[in-house]
Amino acid sequence: MNFDWPWQSGILDPQGPIGAAERTILLNATSIMLAVVVPVIVLTLAFAWWFRAGNRRAIYLPDWEYSGHIELVVWAIPALVVLFLGGICWIGSHDLDPRKPIASDARPIEIDVVSLDWKWLFLYRAEGVASVNKLVVPAGVPLHFRLTSATVMNSFFVPQLGSQIYTMAGMTTQLHLQADRPGTYPGISAQFSGRDFADMRFDLVAVAPADFAAWIAEARRGKDALDEPGYAALARPGTAAPATFKSVAPHLFETVAMGPR
C-alpha cells in the first residue's frame, strides 16, 4: 500500500520552477522567523527555571531600569527580521511576477482559462481544441495562461506548480507555469464561489511532448464542438465530468472576457 505524507502533492512538493522558487521563499521566511521564535521560547523556559522560588542563587534587582546593550539587542533583532523578510518578499514578488515568462528554449503553450459555475474550461489557442476539468500539457514546456471568469471571481491554483491567481469577470489575468516532469497534479478552486465550488477541481496531466500531440489529435477526432450553443449549455450552473471539444467558436475567450454587452 502506498502512503503519501501530508506535504506530498502540495506546495512543499513542487514539480516546476515557479513552485520550487515559492517553496524556497517559504522556507527562508520560516527560518528567519524561527531565529527569533526559538530563542524566545528557550529563554522563557530558562528564565522561569532560573528564577524559580527554590533557587537561592537567582538575584532579583528591583531598582534595575535600563541597559543600553539589552535595548540594542531588543530593537536590532526585530529590525533585522523585518529587513530580511522585506527583502525576500520584494525580490521574490518581482522574480515571480505571474506575467513574467519562464526562460526556456521551448515555445510556450498558450492556454486560455475560463472559470464557470462550477467547472474549469481550458481553451488551447493554437491547437483549436478545448477541455473541461482536465488540463493536459507537455512536460518541460512553459505554459502561458490567460484567465477570466464568466461569472463570479474565482481562483486558479495548482499547488505543486505554484502561483494561485484570480479570475474575474470582465478582466484578464496572466500566469506562467511549467511542469518539469510527467505526472498528474491536482488543481483546485481556491476562492469560494458558490454552492458547488468544493467540487470545482481538475487534474493537470503533464505528459511527454509526443503524448501531448497524440492527445490533441484525439481531441480533434471527437464529436463535440464548443460552438455558441455548446458554450451556452456548458455555462449553465452545475458540475461537469472531464470532456474535450474538437473545435472552439472563434474569439470565444475574448467574448467571455468582455462580458455581456
C-alpha positions as a printed Julia matrix, in Angstrom:
261×3 Matrix{Float64}:
   0.0    0.0     0.0
   1.31   3.45   -0.94
   1.18   6.18    1.68
   1.54   9.88    0.91
   2.71  12.26    3.6
   0.54  15.36    4.08
   3.09  17.61    2.36
   3.21  15.45   -0.74
   1.13  16.67   -3.72
   1.12  20.13   -2.14
   3.18  23.31   -2.1
   6.04  21.56   -0.27
   6.37  19.07   -3.13
   6.92  21.4    -6.11
   7.1   19.96   -9.61
   8.01  23.1   -11.53
  10.34  26.13  -11.37
   7.7   28.5   -10.0
   6.6   26.12   -7.25
  10.24  25.4    -6.32
  11.05  29.13   -6.05
   7.96  29.74   -3.91
   8.91  26.89   -1.57
  12.39  28.41   -1.2
  10.84  31.73   -0.19
   8.57  29.98    2.29
  11.42  28.03    3.88
  13.7   31.08    4.01
  11.0   33.2     5.64
  10.25  30.44    8.15
  13.95  30.1     9.03
  14.29  33.83    9.62
  11.24  33.89   11.89
  12.4   30.8    13.77
  15.64  32.63   14.54
  13.51  34.82   16.8
  10.82  32.39   17.92
  13.11  29.57   19.07
  15.42  31.73   21.27
  12.39  33.46   22.83
  10.83  30.1    23.76
  14.14  28.78   25.11
  14.84  31.95   27.12
  11.29  31.98   28.53
  11.76  28.45   29.86
  15.29  29.27   31.08
  14.14  32.39   32.95
  11.23  30.52   34.52
  13.57  27.77   35.68
  16.34  30.1    36.94
  14.07  32.46   38.85
  12.03  29.69   40.45
  11.19  30.11   44.12
  13.65  27.43   45.25
  16.73  28.89   43.51
  18.59  30.98   46.11
  21.32  31.92   43.61
  18.92  33.95   41.48
  19.38  37.65   42.11
  16.37  39.96   41.98
  17.2   43.6    41.17
  14.09  45.7    41.86
  15.85  49.01   41.08
  17.13  47.96   37.64
  15.79  50.33   34.97
  17.88  50.48   31.8
  20.57  48.66   29.86
  21.8   50.05   26.56
  23.14  46.67   25.47
  19.8   44.96   26.08
  17.92  47.75   24.31
  20.24  47.37   21.32
  19.55  43.64   21.1
  15.79  44.02   21.69
  15.41  46.52   18.84
  18.12  45.27   16.46
  16.81  41.73   16.12
  13.22  42.71   15.09
  14.66  45.34   12.72
  16.85  42.72   11.05
  13.92  40.3    10.78
  11.79  42.94    9.07
  14.7   43.85    6.79
  15.38  40.25    5.76
  11.71  39.32    5.3
  11.05  42.52    3.39
  13.99  41.84    1.11
  12.84  38.28    0.41
   9.29  39.42   -0.36
  10.43  42.32   -2.52
  12.85  40.29   -4.62
  10.54  37.28   -4.81
   7.47  39.28   -5.83
   9.39  40.68   -8.81
  11.15  37.46   -9.8
   7.87  35.52   -9.62
   5.63  38.09  -11.29
   2.82  35.95  -12.83
   3.15  37.88  -16.1
   6.88  37.2   -16.37
   7.68  34.46  -18.92
   9.71  31.44  -17.89
  13.13  31.34  -19.52
  13.2   28.35  -21.87
  14.27  27.31  -25.35
  10.84  25.73  -25.88
   7.93  27.74  -27.23
   5.2   28.22  -24.57
   1.84  26.5   -24.89
  -0.88  29.16  -25.0
  -3.93  28.21  -22.93
  -6.99  30.31  -22.1
  -8.8   29.53  -18.84
 -12.44  30.36  -18.08
 -13.93  29.72  -14.64
 -17.6   28.77  -14.76
 -20.17  27.73  -12.16
 -18.71  25.21  -11.18
 -16.18  23.93  -13.64
 -12.97  24.92  -15.43
 -12.84  25.44  -19.19
  -9.47  25.27  -20.95
  -9.05  26.61  -24.49
  -5.91  25.62  -26.41
  -5.37  28.69  -28.52
  -3.03  27.38  -31.22
  -4.36  23.83  -31.28
  -8.01  24.89  -31.6
  -9.4   22.37  -29.08
 -10.85  22.7   -25.59
 -11.31  20.63  -22.46
 -13.32  20.78  -19.25
 -11.87  19.89  -15.84
  -8.8   18.24  -17.35
  -5.71  20.15  -18.43
  -3.24  18.12  -20.49
   0.15  19.77  -21.1
   3.61  18.72  -22.27
   6.17  18.28  -19.51
   9.19  20.55  -19.55
   7.46  23.18  -21.71
   6.42  26.63  -20.38
   2.69  27.31  -20.13
   1.24  30.76  -20.72
  -2.27  31.19  -19.34
  -4.8   33.93  -19.93
  -7.56  33.73  -17.35
 -11.01  35.21  -16.9
 -14.32  34.36  -15.27
 -17.72  34.01  -16.88
 -19.44  34.57  -13.51
 -18.1   35.5   -10.08
 -14.47  35.89   -9.01
 -12.61  32.63   -8.64
  -9.03  31.47   -8.07
  -6.96  29.11  -10.22
  -4.41  27.09   -8.26
  -2.23  24.06   -8.97
  -0.35  23.75   -5.64
   2.59  21.73   -6.96
   3.23  24.18   -9.78
   2.63  27.36   -7.77
   1.14  30.85   -8.16
  -2.52  30.96   -7.25
  -4.16  33.68   -9.36
  -7.65  35.15   -9.53
 -10.1   35.03  -12.42
 -12.51  37.96  -12.62
 -15.42  38.77  -14.9
 -14.63  41.48  -17.4
 -10.89  41.21  -16.72
  -7.99  39.11  -17.93
  -5.07  37.94  -15.8
  -1.93  36.14  -16.93
   0.12  33.33  -15.46
   3.23  31.39  -16.46
   3.82  27.88  -15.11
   5.72  24.76  -16.03
   5.6   21.09  -15.06
   9.15  19.74  -15.04
   8.26  16.07  -15.3
   5.29  13.9   -16.33
   2.63  13.36  -13.71
  -0.86  14.23  -12.58
  -1.09  17.35  -10.42
  -4.37  18.29   -8.7
  -5.82  21.71   -9.41
  -8.45  23.43   -7.3
 -10.65  26.47   -6.98
  -9.1   28.41   -4.09
 -11.88  31.0    -3.83
 -15.39  30.36   -2.52
 -17.7   30.88   -5.49
 -21.0   29.32   -4.57
 -22.81  26.09   -3.95
 -20.56  23.54   -5.69
 -17.19  25.29   -5.54
 -15.73  22.42   -3.45
 -16.22  20.13   -6.46
 -14.58  22.62   -8.82
 -11.45  20.54   -9.22
  -9.36  19.48  -12.18
  -6.28  17.45  -12.98
  -3.27  18.95  -14.72
  -1.78  15.99  -16.56
   1.8   16.55  -17.75
   2.86  14.12  -20.48
   5.7   13.69  -22.91
   5.53  16.04  -25.92
   4.69  13.14  -28.25
   1.84  12.06  -25.98
   0.57  15.65  -25.88
   0.48  15.74  -29.68
  -1.41  12.44  -29.66
  -3.92  13.8   -27.14
  -4.53  16.88  -29.3
  -5.07  14.66  -32.34
  -7.53  12.51  -30.39
  -9.41  15.6   -29.18
  -9.75  16.8   -32.78
 -11.37  13.49  -33.69
 -14.06  13.94  -31.05
 -17.72  14.52  -31.81
 -18.47  17.6   -29.69
 -17.72  21.16  -30.78
 -17.67  24.16  -28.47
 -19.76  26.48  -30.63
 -22.04  29.16  -29.22
 -24.91  26.76  -28.32
 -22.41  24.31  -26.85
 -20.82  27.0   -24.7
 -24.24  28.25  -23.57
 -25.1   24.74  -22.38
 -21.75  24.31  -20.65
 -22.05  27.69  -18.91
 -25.22  26.7   -17.05
 -24.56  26.34  -13.3
 -23.55  22.85  -12.28
 -20.61  20.47  -12.14
 -19.26  18.57  -15.14
 -17.21  15.48  -15.87
 -13.94  15.87  -17.81
 -14.59  16.25  -21.52
 -12.93  17.51  -24.71
 -14.15  19.54  -27.69
 -12.8   19.16  -31.21
 -13.2   22.84  -32.09
 -13.87  26.19  -30.44
 -16.01  29.11  -31.57
 -13.84  31.98  -32.9
 -12.77  34.53  -30.27
 -14.69  32.7   -27.53
 -12.28  33.74  -24.79
 -12.39  37.4   -25.82
 -16.18  37.29  -25.92
 -16.36  35.83  -22.41
 -13.74  38.25  -21.05
 -15.59  41.27  -22.41
 -18.8   40.12  -20.77
 -22.36  40.8   -21.91
 -22.81  44.0   -23.89
